[in-house]
Structure formats: C-alpha cells, structure tokens
Coordinates of N, CA and C in Angstrom, one line a residue:
V1 N -22.4 -6.8 -2.8 CA -21.6 -5.6 -2.5 C -22.1 -4.4 -3.2
Q2 N -21.9 -3.2 -2.7 CA -22.2 -2.0 -3.4 C -21.0 -1.2 -3.7
L3 N -21.0 -0.6 -4.8 CA -19.8 0.1 -5.3 C -20.0 1.5 -5.8
Q4 N -19.1 2.4 -5.6 CA -19.2 3.8 -6.0 C -17.8 4.3 -6.4
A5 N -17.7 4.5 -7.7 CA -16.5 5.0 -8.3 C -16.5 6.5 -8.3
S6 N -15.3 7.1 -8.1 CA -15.1 8.6 -8.1 C -13.7 8.9 -8.5
G7 N -13.5 10.2 -8.8 CA -12.1 10.7 -9.1 C -11.9 11.0 -10.6
G8 N -12.9 10.8 -11.4 CA -12.7 11.1 -12.8 C -12.5 12.6 -13.0
G9 N -12.1 13.0 -14.2 CA -11.9 14.4 -14.6 C -11.2 14.5 -15.9
L10 N -10.8 15.8 -16.2 CA -10.1 16.1 -17.4 C -8.6 16.3 -17.1
V11 N -7.8 15.6 -17.9 CA -6.4 15.7 -17.7 C -5.7 15.7 -19.1
Q12 N -4.5 16.3 -19.1 CA -3.7 16.3 -20.4 C -3.0 15.0 -20.6
A13 N -2.8 14.6 -21.8 CA -2.0 13.4 -22.1 C -0.7 13.5 -21.4
G14 N -0.3 12.3 -20.9 CA 1.0 12.2 -20.2 C 0.9 12.4 -18.7
N15 N -0.2 12.9 -18.3 CA -0.4 13.1 -16.8 C -1.1 11.9 -16.2
S16 N -1.3 12.0 -14.9 CA -1.8 10.9 -14.1 C -3.2 11.3 -13.4
L17 N -3.9 10.2 -13.1 CA -5.2 10.4 -12.4 C -5.4 9.1 -11.6
R18 N -6.0 9.3 -10.4 CA -6.3 8.2 -9.6 C -7.8 8.1 -9.4
L19 N -8.4 7.0 -9.7 CA -9.8 6.7 -9.4 C -10.0 5.9 -8.1
S20 N -11.1 6.1 -7.5 CA -11.4 5.4 -6.2 C -12.7 4.6 -6.4
C21 N -12.7 3.5 -5.8 CA -14.0 2.7 -5.7 C -14.3 2.4 -4.3
A22 N -15.3 3.0 -3.7 CA -15.7 2.7 -2.4 C -16.6 1.4 -2.4
V23 N -16.2 0.4 -1.6 CA -16.9 -0.9 -1.5 C -17.6 -1.0 -0.2
S24 N -18.8 -1.4 -0.2 CA -19.5 -1.7 1.0 C -20.3 -3.0 0.9
G25 N -20.6 -3.6 2.0 CA -21.2 -4.9 2.0 C -20.6 -5.8 3.0
R26 N -20.6 -7.1 2.6 CA -20.1 -8.1 3.5 C -19.1 -9.0 2.8
D27 N -18.2 -9.5 3.6 CA -17.3 -10.6 3.2 C -16.5 -10.3 1.9
F28 N -15.8 -9.2 1.9 CA -15.1 -8.9 0.6 C -14.1 -9.9 0.2
S29 N -13.7 -10.8 1.1 CA -12.6 -11.7 0.8 C -13.0 -12.7 -0.4
R30 N -14.3 -12.8 -0.6 CA -14.7 -13.8 -1.7 C -14.8 -13.1 -3.0
Y31 N -14.4 -11.8 -3.1 CA -14.6 -11.1 -4.3 C -13.3 -10.7 -5.0
S32 N -13.4 -10.5 -6.3 CA -12.5 -9.7 -7.1 C -13.2 -8.4 -7.4
L33 N -12.4 -7.3 -7.3 CA -12.9 -6.0 -7.7 C -12.2 -5.6 -9.0
G34 N -13.0 -5.2 -9.9 CA -12.4 -4.9 -11.2 C -12.8 -3.5 -11.7
W35 N -12.0 -3.1 -12.7 CA -12.2 -1.8 -13.4 C -12.5 -2.1 -14.8
F36 N -13.5 -1.4 -15.3 CA -13.9 -1.5 -16.8 C -14.0 -0.1 -17.3
R37 N -14.0 0.0 -18.6 CA -14.2 1.3 -19.2 C -15.0 1.2 -20.5
Q38 N -15.7 2.3 -20.8 CA -16.5 2.3 -22.0 C -16.3 3.6 -22.7
A39 N -15.7 3.6 -23.9 CA -15.6 4.8 -24.7 C -16.8 5.0 -25.5
P40 N -17.0 6.2 -26.0 CA -18.2 6.5 -26.8 C -18.2 5.5 -28.0
E41 N -19.4 4.9 -28.3 CA -19.6 4.1 -29.4 C -18.7 2.8 -29.4
K42 N -18.2 2.4 -28.3 CA -17.4 1.2 -28.2 C -18.0 0.3 -27.1
E43 N -17.6 -0.9 -27.2 CA -18.0 -1.9 -26.2 C -17.2 -1.6 -24.9
R44 N -17.9 -2.0 -23.8 CA -17.2 -1.9 -22.5 C -16.1 -2.9 -22.5
E45 N -14.9 -2.5 -21.9 CA -13.8 -3.3 -21.9 C -13.2 -3.5 -20.5
F46 N -12.6 -4.6 -20.3 CA -11.9 -4.9 -19.0 C -10.6 -4.1 -19.0
V47 N -10.4 -3.5 -17.8 CA -9.1 -2.7 -17.6 C -8.2 -3.5 -16.7
G48 N -8.7 -4.0 -15.6 CA -7.9 -4.7 -14.6 C -8.7 -5.1 -13.4
A49 N -8.1 -5.9 -12.5 CA -8.8 -6.3 -11.3 C -7.9 -6.7 -10.2
I50 N -8.4 -6.8 -9.0 CA -7.6 -7.2 -7.9 C -8.5 -8.2 -7.1
R51 N -7.8 -9.2 -6.6 CA -8.5 -10.2 -5.8 C -8.4 -9.7 -4.3
W52 N -9.5 -9.5 -3.7 CA -9.5 -8.9 -2.4 C -8.7 -9.7 -1.4
S53 N -8.8 -11.1 -1.5 CA -8.2 -11.9 -0.4 C -6.7 -11.9 -0.4
D54 N -6.0 -11.7 -1.6 CA -4.6 -11.8 -1.6 C -3.9 -10.7 -2.4
A55 N -4.8 -9.7 -2.9 CA -4.3 -8.6 -3.6 C -3.6 -8.9 -4.9
V56 N -3.8 -10.1 -5.4 CA -3.3 -10.4 -6.8 C -4.0 -9.6 -7.8
T57 N -3.2 -9.0 -8.7 CA -3.8 -8.2 -9.7 C -3.6 -8.7 -11.1
Y58 N -4.4 -8.3 -12.1 CA -4.2 -8.6 -13.5 C -4.8 -7.5 -14.3
Y59 N -4.2 -7.3 -15.5 CA -4.5 -6.1 -16.3 C -4.7 -6.5 -17.7
A60 N -5.4 -5.6 -18.4 CA -5.5 -5.7 -19.9 C -4.2 -5.3 -20.4
E61 N -3.9 -5.8 -21.6 CA -2.6 -5.5 -22.2 C -2.5 -4.0 -22.5
S62 N -3.6 -3.4 -22.8 CA -3.6 -2.0 -23.3 C -3.2 -1.0 -22.1
V63 N -3.2 -1.5 -20.9 CA -2.9 -0.6 -19.8 C -1.7 -1.2 -18.9
E64 N -1.3 -2.3 -19.2 CA -0.2 -3.0 -18.5 C 1.0 -2.1 -18.4
G65 N 1.5 -1.8 -17.2 CA 2.7 -1.0 -17.1 C 2.3 0.5 -16.9
R66 N 1.1 0.9 -17.2 CA 0.7 2.3 -17.0 C -0.3 2.4 -15.8
F67 N -1.1 1.4 -15.7 CA -2.2 1.5 -14.7 C -1.8 0.5 -13.6
T68 N -2.2 0.9 -12.3 CA -2.0 0.0 -11.2 C -3.2 0.0 -10.3
I69 N -3.6 -1.2 -9.9 CA -4.8 -1.3 -9.0 C -4.2 -1.8 -7.6
Y70 N -4.7 -1.1 -6.6 CA -4.4 -1.5 -5.3 C -5.6 -1.2 -4.3
K71 N -5.5 -1.7 -3.1 CA -6.6 -1.5 -2.2 C -6.2 -1.0 -0.9
N72 N -7.2 -0.4 -0.2 CA -7.0 0.1 1.2 C -8.0 -0.7 2.0
N73 N -7.5 -1.7 2.7 CA -8.4 -2.5 3.5 C -9.2 -1.8 4.5
P74 N -8.6 -1.0 5.4 CA -9.4 -0.3 6.5 C -10.5 0.5 6.0
E75 N -10.3 1.2 4.8 CA -11.3 2.1 4.3 C -12.1 1.5 3.2
S76 N -11.9 0.2 2.9 CA -12.6 -0.5 1.9 C -12.7 0.2 0.6
L77 N -11.5 0.6 0.1 CA -11.3 1.3 -1.1 C -10.5 0.6 -2.1
V78 N -10.8 0.6 -3.3 CA -9.9 0.1 -4.4 C -9.6 1.2 -5.3
Y79 N -8.3 1.3 -5.6 CA -7.8 2.4 -6.4 C -7.4 2.0 -7.8
L80 N -7.6 2.8 -8.8 CA -7.0 2.6 -10.1 C -6.1 3.8 -10.4
Q81 N -4.8 3.6 -10.2 CA -3.8 4.7 -10.5 C -3.5 4.6 -12.0
M82 N -3.7 5.7 -12.7 CA -3.5 5.7 -14.1 C -2.4 6.7 -14.4
N83 N -1.3 6.2 -15.0 CA -0.2 7.1 -15.3 C 0.0 7.2 -16.8
N84 N 0.7 8.2 -17.3 CA 1.0 8.4 -18.7 C -0.3 8.2 -19.5
L85 N -1.3 8.9 -19.1 CA -2.6 8.8 -19.8 C -2.5 9.2 -21.3
K86 N -3.3 8.5 -22.1 CA -3.4 8.8 -23.5 C -4.8 9.2 -23.9
P87 N -5.0 9.9 -25.0 CA -6.3 10.3 -25.4 C -7.2 9.0 -25.5
E88 N -6.7 7.9 -25.9 CA -7.5 6.7 -26.1 C -7.9 6.1 -24.8
D89 N -7.5 6.6 -23.7 CA -8.0 6.2 -22.4 C -9.2 6.9 -22.0
T90 N -9.7 7.9 -22.8 CA -10.9 8.6 -22.5 C -12.1 7.6 -22.5
A91 N -12.8 7.6 -21.4 CA -14.0 6.7 -21.3 C -14.7 7.0 -20.0
V92 N -15.8 6.3 -19.9 CA -16.4 6.2 -18.5 C -15.9 5.0 -17.9
Y93 N -15.4 5.1 -16.7 CA -14.8 4.0 -15.9 C -15.7 3.6 -14.8
Y94 N -15.8 2.2 -14.8 CA -16.7 1.6 -13.8 C -15.9 0.6 -12.9
C95 N -16.3 0.5 -11.7 CA -15.8 -0.6 -10.9 C -16.9 -1.6 -10.7
A96 N -16.5 -2.9 -10.6 CA -17.4 -4.0 -10.6 C -16.8 -5.0 -9.6
A97 N -17.7 -5.9 -9.2 CA -17.3 -7.0 -8.3 C -17.7 -8.3 -8.8
E98 N -16.9 -9.3 -8.7 CA -17.2 -10.7 -9.1 C -17.1 -11.6 -7.8
D99 N -18.1 -12.3 -7.6 CA -18.2 -13.2 -6.4 C -17.5 -14.5 -6.8
L100 N -16.3 -14.7 -6.3 CA -15.5 -15.9 -6.7 C -16.1 -17.2 -6.2
L101 N -17.0 -17.1 -5.2 CA -17.6 -18.3 -4.7 C -19.1 -18.4 -5.0
G102 N -19.5 -17.5 -5.9 CA -20.9 -17.5 -6.3 C -21.1 -17.7 -7.8
V103 N -22.1 -17.1 -8.3 CA -22.4 -17.2 -9.7 C -21.3 -16.5 -10.5
A104 N -20.8 -17.1 -11.5 CA -19.6 -16.5 -12.2 C -20.0 -15.2 -12.9
G105 N -19.1 -14.4 -13.0 CA -19.3 -13.1 -13.7 C -19.3 -11.9 -12.8
W106 N -19.2 -10.8 -13.5 CA -19.2 -9.5 -12.8 C -20.6 -9.1 -12.5
G107 N -21.1 -9.4 -11.3 CA -22.5 -9.3 -11.0 C -22.9 -8.0 -10.3
S108 N -21.9 -7.2 -9.8 CA -22.2 -6.0 -9.1 C -21.5 -4.8 -9.8
W109 N -22.2 -3.8 -10.1 CA -21.6 -2.6 -10.8 C -22.0 -1.3 -10.0
G110 N -21.0 -0.4 -10.1 CA -21.3 0.9 -9.6 C -21.5 1.9 -10.7
P111 N -22.0 3.1 -10.5 CA -22.1 4.1 -11.5 C -20.7 4.5 -11.9
G112 N -20.6 4.9 -13.2 CA -19.3 5.2 -13.7 C -18.8 6.6 -13.4
T113 N -17.5 6.9 -13.7 CA -16.9 8.2 -13.6 C -16.2 8.5 -14.9
Q114 N -16.4 9.7 -15.4 CA -15.9 10.1 -16.7 C -14.4 10.5 -16.5
V115 N -13.6 9.9 -17.4 CA -12.2 10.3 -17.6 C -12.0 10.8 -19.0
T116 N -11.5 12.1 -19.1 CA -11.2 12.6 -20.4 C -9.8 13.1 -20.5
V117 N -9.1 12.6 -21.5 CA -7.7 12.9 -21.7 C -7.5 13.7 -22.9
S118 N -7.0 14.9 -22.8 CA -6.9 15.8 -23.9 C -5.4 15.6 -24.5
S119 N -5.3 15.8 -25.8 CA -4.0 15.7 -26.5 C -3.3 17.0 -26.5

C-alpha cells in the first residue's frame, strides 16, 4: 500500500486538528493502518491504529480519550482526530500500514505531516 498523510498545521493548546491519510493499493482488509509521531530529538512513538477489516482501534496511553482514529471506506482515508491538543503533541505525524497476513511489522510508511501546538 501507499500512504500520504496531510492536515498538519499550527494550533493553540486546547484546540483540535484532524489529520488524513490517503491509502492506495490493494486488499486493504489485510492491513492495520497506524499513526506514529516523532518529536525533535525523540524516538518515533506509536499513537494509535485501526484494523481496516473491522475498524477495531487501539491507542497509546498518552492520547487515549483525546485522539480518535476512524476510516472512510469509499474514499480510502484514515483520519486521526486530535482534540484538546497539548504542546507535547508537537511532532511530525506519520501514517503507516502493517500487513496482518504478511511479514510482521509496520512495513509501509508515508511522508509525515508537521503538527505544532503552541502554549
């Protein structure tokens, strides 16, 4: 699959932002689509993911209750709705795909989109 994230920007703390990930390729049902982020001088971290086949989602503890992942099947889009943003959410956000029937791990990545949260 090929992935393209968009929707980043500059927002004030407490506000919301929605990122989109356009997914293209074949047989999405075998994939989980995930969101990761990387802040300056920090390791890339998992944010959350959605299983395409049944829309089951799971999140990192740091964003649970604030971030929501959902998908739009007809348009092959995966969204990351981010509410009550905090300065520590500032990072480059990436979407990635894991083939649940193939080699384990997040094997497909798209270019990131910058999210900056001002205090």
